[in-house]
Short mmCIF file of C-alpha atoms in Angstrom, two decimals:
data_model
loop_
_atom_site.label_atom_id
_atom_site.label_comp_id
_atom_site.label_asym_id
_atom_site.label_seq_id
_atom_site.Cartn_x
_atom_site.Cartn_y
_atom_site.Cartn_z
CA UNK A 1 119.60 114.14 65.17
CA UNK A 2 118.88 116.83 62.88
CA UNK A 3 116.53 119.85 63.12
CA UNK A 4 115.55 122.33 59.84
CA UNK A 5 114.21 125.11 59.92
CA UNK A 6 112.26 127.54 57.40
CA UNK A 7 110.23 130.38 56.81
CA UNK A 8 107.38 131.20 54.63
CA UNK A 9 106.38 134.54 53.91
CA UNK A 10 103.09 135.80 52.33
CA UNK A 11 101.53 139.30 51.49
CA UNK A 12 97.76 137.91 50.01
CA UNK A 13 95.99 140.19 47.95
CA UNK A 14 92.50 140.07 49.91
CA UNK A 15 91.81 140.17 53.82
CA UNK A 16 91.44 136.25 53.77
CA UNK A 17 92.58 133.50 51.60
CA UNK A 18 93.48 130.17 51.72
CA UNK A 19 97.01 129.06 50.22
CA UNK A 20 98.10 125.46 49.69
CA UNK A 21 101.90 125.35 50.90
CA UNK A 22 101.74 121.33 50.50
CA UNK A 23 104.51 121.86 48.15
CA UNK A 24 106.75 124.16 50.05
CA UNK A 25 106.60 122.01 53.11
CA UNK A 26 107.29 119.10 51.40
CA UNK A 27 110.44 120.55 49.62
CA UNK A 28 111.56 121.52 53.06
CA UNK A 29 111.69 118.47 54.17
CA UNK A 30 113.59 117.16 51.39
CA UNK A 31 116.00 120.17 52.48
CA UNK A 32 116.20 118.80 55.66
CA UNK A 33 117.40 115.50 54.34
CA UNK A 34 115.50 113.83 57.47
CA UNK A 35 113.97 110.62 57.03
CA UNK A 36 112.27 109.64 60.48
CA UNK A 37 110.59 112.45 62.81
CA UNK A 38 108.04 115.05 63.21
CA UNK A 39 107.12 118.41 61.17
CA UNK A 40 105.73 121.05 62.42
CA UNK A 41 104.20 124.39 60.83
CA UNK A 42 102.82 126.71 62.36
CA UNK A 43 101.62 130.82 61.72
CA UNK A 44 103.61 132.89 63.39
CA UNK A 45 100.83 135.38 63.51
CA UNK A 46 97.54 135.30 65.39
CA UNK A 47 95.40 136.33 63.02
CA UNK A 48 96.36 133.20 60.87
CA UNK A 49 96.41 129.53 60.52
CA UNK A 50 97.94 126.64 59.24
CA UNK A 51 95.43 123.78 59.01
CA UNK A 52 94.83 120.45 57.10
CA UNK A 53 91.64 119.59 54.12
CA UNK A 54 91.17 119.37 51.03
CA UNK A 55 92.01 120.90 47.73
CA UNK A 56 88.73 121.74 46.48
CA UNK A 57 87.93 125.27 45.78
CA UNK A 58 84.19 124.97 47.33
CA UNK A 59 85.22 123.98 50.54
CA UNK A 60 87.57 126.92 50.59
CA UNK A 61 84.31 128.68 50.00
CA UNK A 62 82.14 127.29 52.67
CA UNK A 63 84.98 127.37 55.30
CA UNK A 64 84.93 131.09 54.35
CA UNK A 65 81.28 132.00 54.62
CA UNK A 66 81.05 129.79 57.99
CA UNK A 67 83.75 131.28 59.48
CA UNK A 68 81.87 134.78 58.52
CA UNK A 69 78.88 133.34 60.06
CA UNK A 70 80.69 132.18 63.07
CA UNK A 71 82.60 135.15 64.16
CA UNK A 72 81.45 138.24 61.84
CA UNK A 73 84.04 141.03 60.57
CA UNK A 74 81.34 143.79 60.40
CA UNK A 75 80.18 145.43 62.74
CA UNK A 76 83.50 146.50 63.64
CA UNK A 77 82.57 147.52 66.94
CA UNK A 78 81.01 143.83 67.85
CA UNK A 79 84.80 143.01 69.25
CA UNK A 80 85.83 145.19 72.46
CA UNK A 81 89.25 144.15 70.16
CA UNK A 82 88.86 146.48 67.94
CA UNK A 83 88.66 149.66 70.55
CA UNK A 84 92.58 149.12 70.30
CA UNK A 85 92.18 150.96 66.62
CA UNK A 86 92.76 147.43 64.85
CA UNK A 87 89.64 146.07 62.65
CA UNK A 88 90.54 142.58 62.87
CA UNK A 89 88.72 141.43 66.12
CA UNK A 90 87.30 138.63 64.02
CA UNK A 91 90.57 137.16 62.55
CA UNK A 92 91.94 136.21 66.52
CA UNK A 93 88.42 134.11 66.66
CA UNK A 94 88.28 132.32 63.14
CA UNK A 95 92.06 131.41 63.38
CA UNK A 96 90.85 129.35 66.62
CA UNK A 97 88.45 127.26 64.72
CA UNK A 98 91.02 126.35 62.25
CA UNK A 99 94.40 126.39 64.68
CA UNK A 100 97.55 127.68 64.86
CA UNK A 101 99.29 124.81 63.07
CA UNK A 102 100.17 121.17 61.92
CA UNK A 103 102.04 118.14 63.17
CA UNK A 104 103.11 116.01 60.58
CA UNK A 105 105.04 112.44 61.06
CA UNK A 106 107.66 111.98 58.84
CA UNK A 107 108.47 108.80 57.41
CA UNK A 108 110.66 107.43 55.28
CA UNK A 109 111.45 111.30 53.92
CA UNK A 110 108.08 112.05 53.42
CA UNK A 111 105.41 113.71 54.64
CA UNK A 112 103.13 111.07 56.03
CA UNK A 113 99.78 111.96 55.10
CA UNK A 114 96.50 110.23 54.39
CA UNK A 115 95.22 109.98 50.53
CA UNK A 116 93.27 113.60 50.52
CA UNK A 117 95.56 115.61 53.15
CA UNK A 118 97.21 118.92 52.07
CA UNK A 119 98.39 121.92 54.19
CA UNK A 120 97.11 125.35 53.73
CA UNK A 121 97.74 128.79 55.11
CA UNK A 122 94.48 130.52 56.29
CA UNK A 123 94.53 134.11 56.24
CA UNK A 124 92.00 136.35 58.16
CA UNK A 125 94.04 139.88 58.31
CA UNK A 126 95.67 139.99 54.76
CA UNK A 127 97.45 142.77 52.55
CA UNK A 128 100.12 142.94 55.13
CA UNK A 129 103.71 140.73 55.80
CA UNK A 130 103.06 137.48 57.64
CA UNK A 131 104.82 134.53 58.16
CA UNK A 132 104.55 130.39 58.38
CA UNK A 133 107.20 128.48 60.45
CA UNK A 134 107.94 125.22 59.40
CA UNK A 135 110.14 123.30 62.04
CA UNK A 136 111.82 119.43 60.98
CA UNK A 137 113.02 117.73 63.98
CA UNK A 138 114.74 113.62 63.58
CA UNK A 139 116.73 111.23 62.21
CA UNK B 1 116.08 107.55 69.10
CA UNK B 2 113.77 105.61 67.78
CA UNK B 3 110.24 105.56 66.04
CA UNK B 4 107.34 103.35 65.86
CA UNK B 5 104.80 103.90 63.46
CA UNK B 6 101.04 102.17 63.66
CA UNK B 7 97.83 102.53 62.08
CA UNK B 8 94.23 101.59 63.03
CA UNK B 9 91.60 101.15 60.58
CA UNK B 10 88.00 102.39 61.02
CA UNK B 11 84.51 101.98 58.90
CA UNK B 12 81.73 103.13 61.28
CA UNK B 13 78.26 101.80 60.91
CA UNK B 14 77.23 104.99 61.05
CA UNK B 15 77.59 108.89 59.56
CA UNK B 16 79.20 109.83 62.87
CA UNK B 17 80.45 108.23 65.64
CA UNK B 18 82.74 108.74 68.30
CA UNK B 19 85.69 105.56 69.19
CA UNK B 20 87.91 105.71 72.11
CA UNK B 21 90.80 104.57 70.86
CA UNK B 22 92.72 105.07 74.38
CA UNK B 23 93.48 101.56 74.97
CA UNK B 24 94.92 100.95 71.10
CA UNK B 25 97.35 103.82 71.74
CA UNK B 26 98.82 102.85 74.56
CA UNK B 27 99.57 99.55 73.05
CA UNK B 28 101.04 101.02 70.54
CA UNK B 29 103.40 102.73 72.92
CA UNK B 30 104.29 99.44 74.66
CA UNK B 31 105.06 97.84 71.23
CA UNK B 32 107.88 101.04 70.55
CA UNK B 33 109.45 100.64 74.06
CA UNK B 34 110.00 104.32 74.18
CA UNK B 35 110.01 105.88 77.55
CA UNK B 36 110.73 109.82 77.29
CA UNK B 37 109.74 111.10 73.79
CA UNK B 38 106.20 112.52 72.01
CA UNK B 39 103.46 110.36 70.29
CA UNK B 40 101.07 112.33 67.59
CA UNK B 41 97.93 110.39 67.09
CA UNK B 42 96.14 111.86 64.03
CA UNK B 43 92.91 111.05 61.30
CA UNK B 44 94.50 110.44 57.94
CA UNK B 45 91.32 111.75 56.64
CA UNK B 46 89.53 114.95 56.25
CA UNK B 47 86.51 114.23 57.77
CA UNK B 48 87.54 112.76 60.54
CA UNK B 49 89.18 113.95 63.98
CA UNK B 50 91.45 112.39 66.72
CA UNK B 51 91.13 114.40 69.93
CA UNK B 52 91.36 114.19 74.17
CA UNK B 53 88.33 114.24 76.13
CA UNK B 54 86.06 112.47 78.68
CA UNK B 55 84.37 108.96 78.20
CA UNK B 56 81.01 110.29 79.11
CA UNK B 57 78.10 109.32 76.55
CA UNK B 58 76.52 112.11 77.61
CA UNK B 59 78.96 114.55 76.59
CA UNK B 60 79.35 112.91 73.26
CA UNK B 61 75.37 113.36 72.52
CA UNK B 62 76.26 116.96 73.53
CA UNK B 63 79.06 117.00 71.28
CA UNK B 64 76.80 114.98 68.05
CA UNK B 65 74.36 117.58 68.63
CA UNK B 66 76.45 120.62 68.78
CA UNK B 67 78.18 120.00 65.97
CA UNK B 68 75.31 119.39 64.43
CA UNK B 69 73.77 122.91 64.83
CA UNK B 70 77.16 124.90 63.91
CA UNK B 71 77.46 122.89 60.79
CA UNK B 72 74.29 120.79 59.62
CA UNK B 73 74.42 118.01 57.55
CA UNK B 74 71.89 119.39 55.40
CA UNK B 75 69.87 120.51 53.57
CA UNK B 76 72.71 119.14 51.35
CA UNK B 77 72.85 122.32 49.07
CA UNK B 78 73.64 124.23 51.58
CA UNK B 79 78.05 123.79 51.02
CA UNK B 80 79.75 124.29 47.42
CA UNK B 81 81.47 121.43 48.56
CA UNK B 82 78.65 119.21 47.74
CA UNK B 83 78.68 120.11 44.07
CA UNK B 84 81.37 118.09 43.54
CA UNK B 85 79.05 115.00 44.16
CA UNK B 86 79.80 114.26 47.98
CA UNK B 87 77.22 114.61 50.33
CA UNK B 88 80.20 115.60 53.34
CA UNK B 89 80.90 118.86 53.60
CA UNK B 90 79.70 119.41 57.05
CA UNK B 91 81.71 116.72 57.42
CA UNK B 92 84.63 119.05 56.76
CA UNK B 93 83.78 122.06 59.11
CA UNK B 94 82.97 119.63 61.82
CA UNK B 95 86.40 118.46 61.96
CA UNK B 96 88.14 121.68 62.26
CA UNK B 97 86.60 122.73 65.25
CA UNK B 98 87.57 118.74 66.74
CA UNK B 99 90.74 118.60 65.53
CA UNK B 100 92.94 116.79 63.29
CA UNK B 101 95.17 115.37 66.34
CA UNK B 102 96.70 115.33 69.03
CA UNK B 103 100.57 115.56 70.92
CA UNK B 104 100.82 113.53 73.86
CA UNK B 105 103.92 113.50 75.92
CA UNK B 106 105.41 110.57 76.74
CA UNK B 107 107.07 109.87 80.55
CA UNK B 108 108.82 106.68 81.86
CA UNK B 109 106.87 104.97 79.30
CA UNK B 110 103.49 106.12 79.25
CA UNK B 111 101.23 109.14 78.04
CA UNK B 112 101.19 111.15 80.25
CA UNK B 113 97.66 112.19 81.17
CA UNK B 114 95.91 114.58 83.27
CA UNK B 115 92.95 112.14 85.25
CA UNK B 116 89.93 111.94 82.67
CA UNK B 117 91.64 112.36 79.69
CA UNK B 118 90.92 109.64 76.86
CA UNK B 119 91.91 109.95 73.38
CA UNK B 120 88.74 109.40 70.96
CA UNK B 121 88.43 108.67 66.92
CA UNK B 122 85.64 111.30 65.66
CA UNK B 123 84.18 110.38 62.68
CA UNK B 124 82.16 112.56 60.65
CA UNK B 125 81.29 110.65 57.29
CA UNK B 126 81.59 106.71 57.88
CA UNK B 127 80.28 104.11 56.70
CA UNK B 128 83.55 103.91 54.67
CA UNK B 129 87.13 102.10 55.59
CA UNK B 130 89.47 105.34 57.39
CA UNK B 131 92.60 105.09 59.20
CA UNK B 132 94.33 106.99 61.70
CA UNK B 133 98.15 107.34 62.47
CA UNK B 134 99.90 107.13 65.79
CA UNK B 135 103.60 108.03 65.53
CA UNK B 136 106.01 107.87 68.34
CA UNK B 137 109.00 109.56 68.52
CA UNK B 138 112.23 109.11 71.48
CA UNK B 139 114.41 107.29 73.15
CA UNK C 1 118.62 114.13 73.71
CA UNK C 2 117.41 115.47 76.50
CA UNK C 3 114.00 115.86 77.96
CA UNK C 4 112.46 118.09 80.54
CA UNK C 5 109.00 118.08 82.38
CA UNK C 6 107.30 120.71 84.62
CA UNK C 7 104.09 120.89 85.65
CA UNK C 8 101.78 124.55 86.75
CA UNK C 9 98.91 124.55 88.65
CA UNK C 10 96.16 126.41 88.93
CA UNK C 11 93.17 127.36 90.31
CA UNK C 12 91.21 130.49 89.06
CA UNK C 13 89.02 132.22 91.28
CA UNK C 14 86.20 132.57 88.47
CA UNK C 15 84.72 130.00 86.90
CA UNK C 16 86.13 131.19 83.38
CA UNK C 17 89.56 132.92 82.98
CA UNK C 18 92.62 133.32 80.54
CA UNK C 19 96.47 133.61 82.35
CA UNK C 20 98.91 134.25 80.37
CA UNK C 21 101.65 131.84 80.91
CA UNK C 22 104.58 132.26 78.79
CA UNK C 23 107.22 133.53 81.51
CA UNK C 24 106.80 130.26 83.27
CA UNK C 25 106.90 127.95 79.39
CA UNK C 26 110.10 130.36 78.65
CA UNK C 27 111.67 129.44 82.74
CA UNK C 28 111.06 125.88 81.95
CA UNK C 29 112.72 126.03 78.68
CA UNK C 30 115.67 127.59 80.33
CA UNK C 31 116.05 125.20 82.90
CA UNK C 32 115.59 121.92 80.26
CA UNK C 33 118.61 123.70 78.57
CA UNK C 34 118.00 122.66 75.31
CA UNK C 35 118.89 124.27 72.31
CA UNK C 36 116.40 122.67 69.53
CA UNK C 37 113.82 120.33 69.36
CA UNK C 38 110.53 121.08 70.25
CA UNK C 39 108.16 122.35 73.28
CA UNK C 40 104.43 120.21 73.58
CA UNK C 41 102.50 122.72 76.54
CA UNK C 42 98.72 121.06 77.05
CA UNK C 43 95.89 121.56 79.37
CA UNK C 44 95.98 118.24 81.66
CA UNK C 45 92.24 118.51 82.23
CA UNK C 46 89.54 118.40 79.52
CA UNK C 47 87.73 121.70 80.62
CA UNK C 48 90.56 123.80 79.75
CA UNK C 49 92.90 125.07 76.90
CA UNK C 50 96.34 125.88 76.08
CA UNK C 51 95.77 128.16 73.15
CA UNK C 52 98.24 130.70 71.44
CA UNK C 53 97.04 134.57 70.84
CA UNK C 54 97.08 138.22 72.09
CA UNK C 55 98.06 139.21 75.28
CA UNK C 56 94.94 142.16 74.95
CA UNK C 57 92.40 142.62 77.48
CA UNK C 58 90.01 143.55 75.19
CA UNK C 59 90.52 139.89 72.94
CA UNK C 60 90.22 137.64 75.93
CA UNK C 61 86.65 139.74 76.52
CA UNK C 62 85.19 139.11 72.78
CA UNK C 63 86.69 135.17 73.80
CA UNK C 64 84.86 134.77 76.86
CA UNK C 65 81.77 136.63 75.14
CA UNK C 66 81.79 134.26 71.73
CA UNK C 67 82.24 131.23 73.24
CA UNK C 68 79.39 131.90 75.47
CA UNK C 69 77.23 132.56 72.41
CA UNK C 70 78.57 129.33 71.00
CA UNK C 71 78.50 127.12 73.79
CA UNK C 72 76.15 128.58 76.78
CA UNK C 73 76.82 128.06 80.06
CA UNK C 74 72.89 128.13 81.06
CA UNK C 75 70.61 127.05 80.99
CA UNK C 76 72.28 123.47 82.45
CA UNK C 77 69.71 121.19 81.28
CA UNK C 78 70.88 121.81 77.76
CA UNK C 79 73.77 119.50 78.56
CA UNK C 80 73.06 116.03 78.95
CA UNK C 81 76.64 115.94 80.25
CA UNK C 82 75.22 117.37 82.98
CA UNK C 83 72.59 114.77 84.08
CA UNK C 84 76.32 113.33 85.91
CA UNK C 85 75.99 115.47 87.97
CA UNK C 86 78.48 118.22 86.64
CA UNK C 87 77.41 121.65 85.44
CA UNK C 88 80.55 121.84 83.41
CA UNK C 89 78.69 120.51 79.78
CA UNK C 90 79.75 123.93 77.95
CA UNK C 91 83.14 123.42 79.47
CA UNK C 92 83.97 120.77 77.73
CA UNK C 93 82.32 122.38 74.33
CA UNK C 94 84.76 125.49 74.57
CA UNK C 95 87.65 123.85 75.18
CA UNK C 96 87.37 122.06 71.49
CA UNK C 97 87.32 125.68 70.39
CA UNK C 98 90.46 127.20 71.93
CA UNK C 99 91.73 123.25 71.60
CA UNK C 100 94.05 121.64 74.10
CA UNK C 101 97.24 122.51 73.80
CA UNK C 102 100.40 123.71 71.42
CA UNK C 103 103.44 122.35 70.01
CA UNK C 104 106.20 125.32 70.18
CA UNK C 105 109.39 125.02 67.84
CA UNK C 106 112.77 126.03 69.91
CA UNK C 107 115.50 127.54 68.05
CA UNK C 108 118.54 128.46 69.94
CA UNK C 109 117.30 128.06 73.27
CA UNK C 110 113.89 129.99 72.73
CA UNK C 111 110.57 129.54 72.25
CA UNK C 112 110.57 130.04 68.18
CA UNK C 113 107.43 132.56 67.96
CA UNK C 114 106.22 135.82 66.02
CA UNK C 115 106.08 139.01 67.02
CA UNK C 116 102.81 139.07 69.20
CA UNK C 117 102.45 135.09 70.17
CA UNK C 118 102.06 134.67 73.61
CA UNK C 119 100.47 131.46 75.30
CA UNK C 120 97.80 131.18 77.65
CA UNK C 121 96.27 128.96 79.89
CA UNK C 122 92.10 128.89 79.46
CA UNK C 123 90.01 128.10 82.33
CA UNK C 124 86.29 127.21 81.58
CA UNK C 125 85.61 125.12 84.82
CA UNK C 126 87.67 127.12 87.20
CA UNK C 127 87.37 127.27 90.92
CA UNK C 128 89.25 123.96 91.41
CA UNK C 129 92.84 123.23 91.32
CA UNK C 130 94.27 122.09 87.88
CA UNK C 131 97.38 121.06 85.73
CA UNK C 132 99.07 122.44 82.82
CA UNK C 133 101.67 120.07 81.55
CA UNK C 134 105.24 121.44 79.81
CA UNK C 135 107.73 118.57 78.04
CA UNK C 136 110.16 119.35 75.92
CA UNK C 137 112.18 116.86 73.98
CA UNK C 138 115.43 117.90 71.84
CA UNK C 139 119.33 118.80 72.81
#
């Protein structure tokens, strides 16, 4: 048995993005030289995510203005959250429509994914340090 | 350690629909003859979900109809994502608050399960040939 | 490889409630003694989450507030869930939100996590006793 383990770091430019880190995970698992098992990758941060879609810059779009319409940044004083002095009451509520993080078999050395699936990082608090965990555990 | 790897294969006859897929999983488990490990059951597509809940039809009319009103099908102009010629992106919001998949833990041989829970296929744009992915990882 | 299992129960005097539970997930892990490999902790009943966030008063209110918006409690007959019987419907609505449980990486005998992830157990159907289960697979 083998385990890897690697960290992603990311400072995005704007409150919330989405990143693709399809590639990074994948070239951890090379890394990890493991051929049978399970991936994880998660945020390590709780105003983030690490979720699974599609490439396709209009989705990114509409999973932005829903999640605005879902759980609202402004008014800032709409989250009892934000009495704490942050301003990110919303970001703890959209990263639990799109989850902490991924599961991903592993098979053969690869990442064992359907024809359309990549893995992105969803920020919802940017312009500060974060970080992405990506865990390889097998064979 | 071993693995056992199985897919199932899905084409609705309709736009959504919910499968229980319980019964296919669990064979699946038999057929790897693990006892102690962790099987990940998960849609290899992006408009589709695997998740754990209760084989009630009435909660899965609640479900159709809730999804429906945080992320209506149409009018179809209505997601970016549609420009690209699809007619799905509800399709891909819906699944993010479902899920992509799900972790069971396996003990002496089985999933082990609180007492209602039942692992469903979600499917949020059929009519089309989909598959999901059960892995199974231990000893 | 080793494995370990432990169960916690519950039962919440209100009918909603978060407890934060990572003492107990960390005791567990000490007692598997295992090094690496990773840590599955789920809800074993389909009314209530094991979710990863902020151990802040103030969060868990804007939870319990926004998930009432999104999935009301009242009035009952909005659920046909609840023709059963039940009076649970939304229960089983805001538990796909805060999702069912989370797979935790472990690194050198602890739970692998970020600087403010703690995990909680949510109750949306409380009042009755109930099962959170811990396995953890790895050496």
């Amino acid at each position: 048995m083998k385990s890897h383990r690697k960290e992603l770091w990311f400072r995005t430019p704007t409150r919330r993005a989405f990143v693709n880190i399809t590639h990074e995970v994948e070239a951890a698992l090379q890394e990890s030289e493991i051929q049978e098992g399970f991936c994880h990758v998660n945020a390590m941060h709780i105003t983030a995510s690490v979720f699974i879609n599609d490439n396709e810059p209009g989705l990114h779009r509409d999973y932005e203005r829903w999640l605005e319409e879902l759980a609202p940044h402004e008014p800032l004083d709409r989250y009892a959250h934000n009495r704490t002095g942050e301003d990110n009451g919303d970001a703890h509520l959209k990263r639990q429509i799109m989850g902490r993080g991924v599961t991903v078999a592993v098979t053969d050395g690869r990442l064992d994914f359907g024809p359309w699936e990549q893995i992105f990082y969803g920020e919802f608090d940017g312009r500060r340090k974060k970080r992405v965990l990506i865990k390889i555990i097998g064979w």
